[in-house]
PDB file of C-alpha atoms in Angstrom:
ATOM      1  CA  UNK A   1     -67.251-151.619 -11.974  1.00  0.00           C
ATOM      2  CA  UNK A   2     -69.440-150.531  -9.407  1.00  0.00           C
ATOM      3  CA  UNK A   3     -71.391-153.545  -9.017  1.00  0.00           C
ATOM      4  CA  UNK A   4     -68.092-155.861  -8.909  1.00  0.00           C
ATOM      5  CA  UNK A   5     -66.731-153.382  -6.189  1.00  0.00           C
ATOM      6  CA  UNK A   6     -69.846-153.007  -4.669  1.00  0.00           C
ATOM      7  CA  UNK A   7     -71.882-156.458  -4.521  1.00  0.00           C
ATOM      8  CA  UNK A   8     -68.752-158.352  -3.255  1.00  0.00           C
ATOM      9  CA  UNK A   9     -68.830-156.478  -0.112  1.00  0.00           C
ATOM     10  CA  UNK A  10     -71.877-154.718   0.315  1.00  0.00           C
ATOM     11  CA  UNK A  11     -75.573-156.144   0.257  1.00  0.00           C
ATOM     12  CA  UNK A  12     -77.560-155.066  -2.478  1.00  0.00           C
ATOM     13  CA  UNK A  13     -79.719-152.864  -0.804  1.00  0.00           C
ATOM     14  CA  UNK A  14     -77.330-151.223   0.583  1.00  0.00           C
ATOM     15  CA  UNK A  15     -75.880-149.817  -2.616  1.00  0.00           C
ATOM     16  CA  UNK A  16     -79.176-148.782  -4.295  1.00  0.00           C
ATOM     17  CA  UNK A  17     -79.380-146.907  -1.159  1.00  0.00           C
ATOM     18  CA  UNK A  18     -76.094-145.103  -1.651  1.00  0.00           C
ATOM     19  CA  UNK A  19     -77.155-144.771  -5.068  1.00  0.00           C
ATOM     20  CA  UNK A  20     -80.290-143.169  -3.686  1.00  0.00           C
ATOM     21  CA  UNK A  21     -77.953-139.868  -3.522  1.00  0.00           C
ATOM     22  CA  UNK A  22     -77.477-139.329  -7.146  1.00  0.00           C
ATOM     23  CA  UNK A  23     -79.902-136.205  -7.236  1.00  0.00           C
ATOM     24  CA  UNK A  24     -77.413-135.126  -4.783  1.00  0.00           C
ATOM     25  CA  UNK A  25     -74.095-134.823  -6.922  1.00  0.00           C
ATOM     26  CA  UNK A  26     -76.458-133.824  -9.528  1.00  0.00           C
ATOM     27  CA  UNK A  27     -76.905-130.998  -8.321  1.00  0.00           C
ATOM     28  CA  UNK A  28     -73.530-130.087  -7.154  1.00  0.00           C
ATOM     29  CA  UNK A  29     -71.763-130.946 -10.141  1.00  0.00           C
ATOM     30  CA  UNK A  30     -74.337-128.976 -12.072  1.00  0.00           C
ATOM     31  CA  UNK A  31     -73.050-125.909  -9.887  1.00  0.00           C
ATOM     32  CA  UNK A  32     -69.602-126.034  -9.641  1.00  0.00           C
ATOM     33  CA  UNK A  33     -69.361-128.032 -13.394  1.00  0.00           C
ATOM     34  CA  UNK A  34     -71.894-125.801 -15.397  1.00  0.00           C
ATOM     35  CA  UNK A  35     -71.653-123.333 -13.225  1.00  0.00           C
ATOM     36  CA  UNK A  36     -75.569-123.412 -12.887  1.00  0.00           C
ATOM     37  CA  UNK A  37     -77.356-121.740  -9.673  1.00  0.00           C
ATOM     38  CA  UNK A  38     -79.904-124.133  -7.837  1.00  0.00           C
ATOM     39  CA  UNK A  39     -82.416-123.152  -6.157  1.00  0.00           C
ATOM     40  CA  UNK A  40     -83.043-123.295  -2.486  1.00  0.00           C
ATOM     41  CA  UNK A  41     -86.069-125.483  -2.503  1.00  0.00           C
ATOM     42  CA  UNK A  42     -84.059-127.797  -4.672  1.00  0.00           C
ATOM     43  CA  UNK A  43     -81.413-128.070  -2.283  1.00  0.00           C
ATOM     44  CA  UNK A  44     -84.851-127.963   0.875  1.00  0.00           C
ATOM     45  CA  UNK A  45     -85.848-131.252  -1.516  1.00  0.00           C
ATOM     46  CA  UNK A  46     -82.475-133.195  -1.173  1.00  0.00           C
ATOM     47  CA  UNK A  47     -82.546-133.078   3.201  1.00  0.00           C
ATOM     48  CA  UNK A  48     -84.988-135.863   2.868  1.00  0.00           C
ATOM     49  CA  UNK A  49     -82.832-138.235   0.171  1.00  0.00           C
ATOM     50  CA  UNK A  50     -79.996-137.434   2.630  1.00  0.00           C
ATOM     51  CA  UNK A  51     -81.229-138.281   5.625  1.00  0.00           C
ATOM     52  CA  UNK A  52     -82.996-141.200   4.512  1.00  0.00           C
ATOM     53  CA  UNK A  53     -79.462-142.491   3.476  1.00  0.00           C
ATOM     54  CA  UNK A  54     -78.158-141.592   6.835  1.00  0.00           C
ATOM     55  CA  UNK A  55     -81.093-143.544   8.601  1.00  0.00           C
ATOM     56  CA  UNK A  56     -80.884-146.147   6.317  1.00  0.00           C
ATOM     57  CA  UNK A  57     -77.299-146.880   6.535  1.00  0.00           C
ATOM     58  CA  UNK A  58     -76.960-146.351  10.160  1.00  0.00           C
ATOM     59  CA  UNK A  59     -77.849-149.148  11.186  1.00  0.00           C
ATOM     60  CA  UNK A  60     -76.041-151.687   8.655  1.00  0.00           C
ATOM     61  CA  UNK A  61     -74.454-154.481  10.449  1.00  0.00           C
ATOM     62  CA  UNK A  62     -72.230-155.369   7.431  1.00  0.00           C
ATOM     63  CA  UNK A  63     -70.772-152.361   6.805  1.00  0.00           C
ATOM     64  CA  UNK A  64     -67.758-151.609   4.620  1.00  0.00           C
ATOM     65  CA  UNK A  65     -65.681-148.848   3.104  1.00  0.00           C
ATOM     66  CA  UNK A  66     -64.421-150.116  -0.286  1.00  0.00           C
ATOM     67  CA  UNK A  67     -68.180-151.045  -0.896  1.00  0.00           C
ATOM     68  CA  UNK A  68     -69.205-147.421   0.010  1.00  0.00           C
ATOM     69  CA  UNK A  69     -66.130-146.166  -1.481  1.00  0.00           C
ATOM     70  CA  UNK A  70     -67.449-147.838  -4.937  1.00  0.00           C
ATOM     71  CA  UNK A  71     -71.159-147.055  -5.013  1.00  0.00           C
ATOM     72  CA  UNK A  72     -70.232-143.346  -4.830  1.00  0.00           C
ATOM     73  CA  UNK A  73     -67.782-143.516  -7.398  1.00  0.00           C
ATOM     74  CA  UNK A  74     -70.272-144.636  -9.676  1.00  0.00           C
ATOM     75  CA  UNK A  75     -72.794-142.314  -8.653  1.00  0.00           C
ATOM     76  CA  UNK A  76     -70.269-139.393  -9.311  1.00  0.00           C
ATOM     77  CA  UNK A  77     -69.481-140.766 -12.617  1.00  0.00           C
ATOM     78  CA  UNK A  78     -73.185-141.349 -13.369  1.00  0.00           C
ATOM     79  CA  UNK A  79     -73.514-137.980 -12.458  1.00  0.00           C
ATOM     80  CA  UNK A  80     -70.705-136.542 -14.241  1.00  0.00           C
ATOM     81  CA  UNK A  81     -71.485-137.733 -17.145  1.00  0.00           C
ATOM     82  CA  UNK A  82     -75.096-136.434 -16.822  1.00  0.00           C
ATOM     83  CA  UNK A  83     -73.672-133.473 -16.251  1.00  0.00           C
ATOM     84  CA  UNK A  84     -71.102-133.302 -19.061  1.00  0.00           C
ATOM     85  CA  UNK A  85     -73.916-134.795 -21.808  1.00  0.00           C
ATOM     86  CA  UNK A  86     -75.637-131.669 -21.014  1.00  0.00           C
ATOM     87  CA  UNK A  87     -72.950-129.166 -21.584  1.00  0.00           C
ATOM     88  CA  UNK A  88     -72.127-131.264 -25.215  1.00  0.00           C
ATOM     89  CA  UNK A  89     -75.418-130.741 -26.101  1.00  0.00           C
ATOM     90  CA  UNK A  90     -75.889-127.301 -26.204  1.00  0.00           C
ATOM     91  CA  UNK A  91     -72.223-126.533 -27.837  1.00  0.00           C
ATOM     92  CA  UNK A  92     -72.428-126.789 -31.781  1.00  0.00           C
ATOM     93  CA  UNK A  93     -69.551-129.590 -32.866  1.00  0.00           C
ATOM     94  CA  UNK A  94     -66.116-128.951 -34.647  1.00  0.00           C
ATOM     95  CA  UNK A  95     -67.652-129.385 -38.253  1.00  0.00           C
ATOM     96  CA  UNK A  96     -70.743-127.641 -37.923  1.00  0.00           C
ATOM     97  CA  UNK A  97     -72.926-130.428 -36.943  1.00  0.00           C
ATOM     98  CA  UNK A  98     -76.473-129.939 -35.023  1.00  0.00           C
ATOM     99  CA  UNK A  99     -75.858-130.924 -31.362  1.00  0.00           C
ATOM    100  CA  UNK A 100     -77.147-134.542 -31.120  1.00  0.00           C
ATOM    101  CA  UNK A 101     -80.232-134.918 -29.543  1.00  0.00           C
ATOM    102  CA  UNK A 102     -81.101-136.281 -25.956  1.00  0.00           C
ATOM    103  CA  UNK A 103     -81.853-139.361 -27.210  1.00  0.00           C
ATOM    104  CA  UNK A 104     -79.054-140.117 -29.590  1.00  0.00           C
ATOM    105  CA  UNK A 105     -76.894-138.761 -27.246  1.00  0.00           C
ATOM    106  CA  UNK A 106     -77.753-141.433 -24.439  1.00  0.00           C
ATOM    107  CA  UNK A 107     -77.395-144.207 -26.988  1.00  0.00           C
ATOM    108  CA  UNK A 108     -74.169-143.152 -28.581  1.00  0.00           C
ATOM    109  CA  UNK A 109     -72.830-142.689 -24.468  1.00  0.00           C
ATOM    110  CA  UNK A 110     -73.989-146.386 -23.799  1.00  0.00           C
ATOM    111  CA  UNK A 111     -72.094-147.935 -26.486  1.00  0.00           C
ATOM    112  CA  UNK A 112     -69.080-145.817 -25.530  1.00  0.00           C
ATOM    113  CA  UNK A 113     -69.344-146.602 -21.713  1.00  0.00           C
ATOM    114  CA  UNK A 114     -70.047-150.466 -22.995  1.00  0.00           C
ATOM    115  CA  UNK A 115     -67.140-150.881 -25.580  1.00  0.00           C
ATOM    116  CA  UNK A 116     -64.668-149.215 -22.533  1.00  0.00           C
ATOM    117  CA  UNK A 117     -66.595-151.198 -19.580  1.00  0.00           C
ATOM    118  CA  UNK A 118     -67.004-154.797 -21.041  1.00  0.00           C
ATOM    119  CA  UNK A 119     -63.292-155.076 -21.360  1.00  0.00           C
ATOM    120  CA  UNK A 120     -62.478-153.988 -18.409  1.00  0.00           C
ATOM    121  CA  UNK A 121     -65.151-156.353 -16.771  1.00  0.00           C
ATOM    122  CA  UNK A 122     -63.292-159.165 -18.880  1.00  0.00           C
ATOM    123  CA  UNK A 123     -59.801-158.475 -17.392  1.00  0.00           C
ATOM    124  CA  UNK A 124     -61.068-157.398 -13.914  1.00  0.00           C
ATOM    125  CA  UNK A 125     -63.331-160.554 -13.128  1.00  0.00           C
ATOM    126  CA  UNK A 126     -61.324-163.432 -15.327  1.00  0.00           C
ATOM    127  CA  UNK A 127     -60.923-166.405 -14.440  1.00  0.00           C
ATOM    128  CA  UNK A 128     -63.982-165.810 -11.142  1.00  0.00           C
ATOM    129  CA  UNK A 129     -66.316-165.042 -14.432  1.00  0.00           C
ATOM    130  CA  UNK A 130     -65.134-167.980 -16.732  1.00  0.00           C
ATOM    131  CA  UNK A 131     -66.354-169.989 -13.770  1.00  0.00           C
ATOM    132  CA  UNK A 132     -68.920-168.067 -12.679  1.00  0.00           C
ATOM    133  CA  UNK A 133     -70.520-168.764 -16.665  1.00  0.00           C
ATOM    134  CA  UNK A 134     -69.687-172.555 -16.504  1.00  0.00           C
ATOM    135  CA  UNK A 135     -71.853-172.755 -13.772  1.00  0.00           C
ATOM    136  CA  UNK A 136     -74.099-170.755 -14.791  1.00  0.00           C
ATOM    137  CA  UNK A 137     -74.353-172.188 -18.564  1.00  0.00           C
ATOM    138  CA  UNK A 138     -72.687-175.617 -18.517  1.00  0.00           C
ATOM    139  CA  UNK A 139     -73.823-176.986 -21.988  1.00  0.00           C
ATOM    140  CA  UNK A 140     -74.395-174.679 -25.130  1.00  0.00           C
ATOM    141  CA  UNK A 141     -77.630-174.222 -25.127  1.00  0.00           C
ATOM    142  CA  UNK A 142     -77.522-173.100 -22.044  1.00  0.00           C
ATOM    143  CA  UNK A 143     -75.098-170.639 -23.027  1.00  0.00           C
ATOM    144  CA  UNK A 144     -77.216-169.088 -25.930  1.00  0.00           C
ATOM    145  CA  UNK A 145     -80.123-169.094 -23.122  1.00  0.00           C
ATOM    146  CA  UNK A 146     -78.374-166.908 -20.630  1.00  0.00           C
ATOM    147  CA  UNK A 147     -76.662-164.945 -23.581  1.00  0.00           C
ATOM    148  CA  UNK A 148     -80.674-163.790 -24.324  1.00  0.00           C
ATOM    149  CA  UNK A 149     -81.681-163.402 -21.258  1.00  0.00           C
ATOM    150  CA  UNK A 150     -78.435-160.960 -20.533  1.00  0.00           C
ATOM    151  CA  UNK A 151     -79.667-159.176 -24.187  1.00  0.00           C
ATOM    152  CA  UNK A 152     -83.279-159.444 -22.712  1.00  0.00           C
ATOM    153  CA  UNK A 153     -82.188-157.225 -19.817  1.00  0.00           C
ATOM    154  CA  UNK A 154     -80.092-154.736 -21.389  1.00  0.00           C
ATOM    155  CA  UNK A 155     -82.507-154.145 -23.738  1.00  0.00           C
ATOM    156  CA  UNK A 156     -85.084-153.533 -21.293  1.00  0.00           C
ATOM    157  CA  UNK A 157     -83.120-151.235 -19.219  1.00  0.00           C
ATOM    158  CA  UNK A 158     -81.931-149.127 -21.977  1.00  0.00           C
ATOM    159  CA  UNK A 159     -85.926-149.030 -23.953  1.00  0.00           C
ATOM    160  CA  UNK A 160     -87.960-149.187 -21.052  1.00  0.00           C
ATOM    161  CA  UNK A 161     -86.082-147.675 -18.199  1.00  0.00           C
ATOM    162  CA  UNK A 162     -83.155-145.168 -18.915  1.00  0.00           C
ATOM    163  CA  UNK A 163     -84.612-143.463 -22.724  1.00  0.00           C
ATOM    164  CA  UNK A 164     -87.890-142.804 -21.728  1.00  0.00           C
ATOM    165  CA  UNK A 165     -86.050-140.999 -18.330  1.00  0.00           C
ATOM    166  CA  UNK A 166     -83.293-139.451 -20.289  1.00  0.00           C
ATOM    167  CA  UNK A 167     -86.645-138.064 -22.880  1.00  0.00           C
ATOM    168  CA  UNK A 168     -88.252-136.804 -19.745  1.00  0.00           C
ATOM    169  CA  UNK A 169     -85.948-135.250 -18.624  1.00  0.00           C
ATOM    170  CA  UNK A 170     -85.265-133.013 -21.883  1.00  0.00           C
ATOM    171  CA  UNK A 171     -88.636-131.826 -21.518  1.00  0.00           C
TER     172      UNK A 171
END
């Protein structure tokens, strides 16, 4: 959702930077949420992240609110559901299951988020995205092709980009 909301009105860079806060409501949520103190030179660290956003966004000539309004819903969710995953996992479950572990947690989350997100991509976009693809892919082949390449690059986010973080970060 965020990048329909977002990349319609907003340049690209100008949502990663918004995005840029995430350590932000991190650490907030993990306060109020979990009820976990953070330190002071955490909250020293985040001045720079913050002002760099200010700077950064200052002077942006194409400026808009539903764009802004959209990257930091999805960095609250992103955040929230950081924050969440973490409470799960150290809560035993219903039938006396181990917790799951970092890893399997982030995968079983992704299909979640995907089986509830695709959808709603589907019926949000429509008719622009039936288009959109015909363009993109107009004979069959081409259609396989781009299917790949879109398996390609989820692939490679999830392996190469977000697991190895979400391992890291259990560490």
């Amino acid at each position: 959702a965020q990048f329909c909301v977002c990349h319609k009105s907003f340049l690209p860079r100008s949502s990663q930077v918004v995005k840029s806060t995430g350590p932000v409501y991190a650490c907030v949520l993990s306060a109020l949420v979990l009820r976990q103190s953070v330190s002071p030179r955490v909250w020293l660290s985040l001045l720079p992240i913050v002002g760099g956003v200010a700077l950064a966004t200052l002077k942006e000539l194409s400026f808009a609110w539903v764009a802004l309004a959209g990257a930091v819903v999805s960095d609250l969710a992103l955040a929230l559901r950081n924050v969440y995953s973490k409470a799960s996992m150290d809560t035993q479950s219903a039938n006396d299951m181990p917790p799951l572990s970092p890893a399997n947690h982030f995968g079983v989350l992704t299909c979640v988020s995907a089986a509830i997100s695709v959808p709603l991509a589907v019926v949000a976009e429509g008719p622009a995205a039936a288009a959109a693809w015909r363009v993109a892919a107009p004979t069959r082949a081409a259609a396989l092709a781009l299917l790949g390449q879109i398996g390609l690059t989820g692939l490679y986010f999830y392996g190469c980009a977000r697991s190895p973080a979400v391992l890291s970060n259990s560490r």
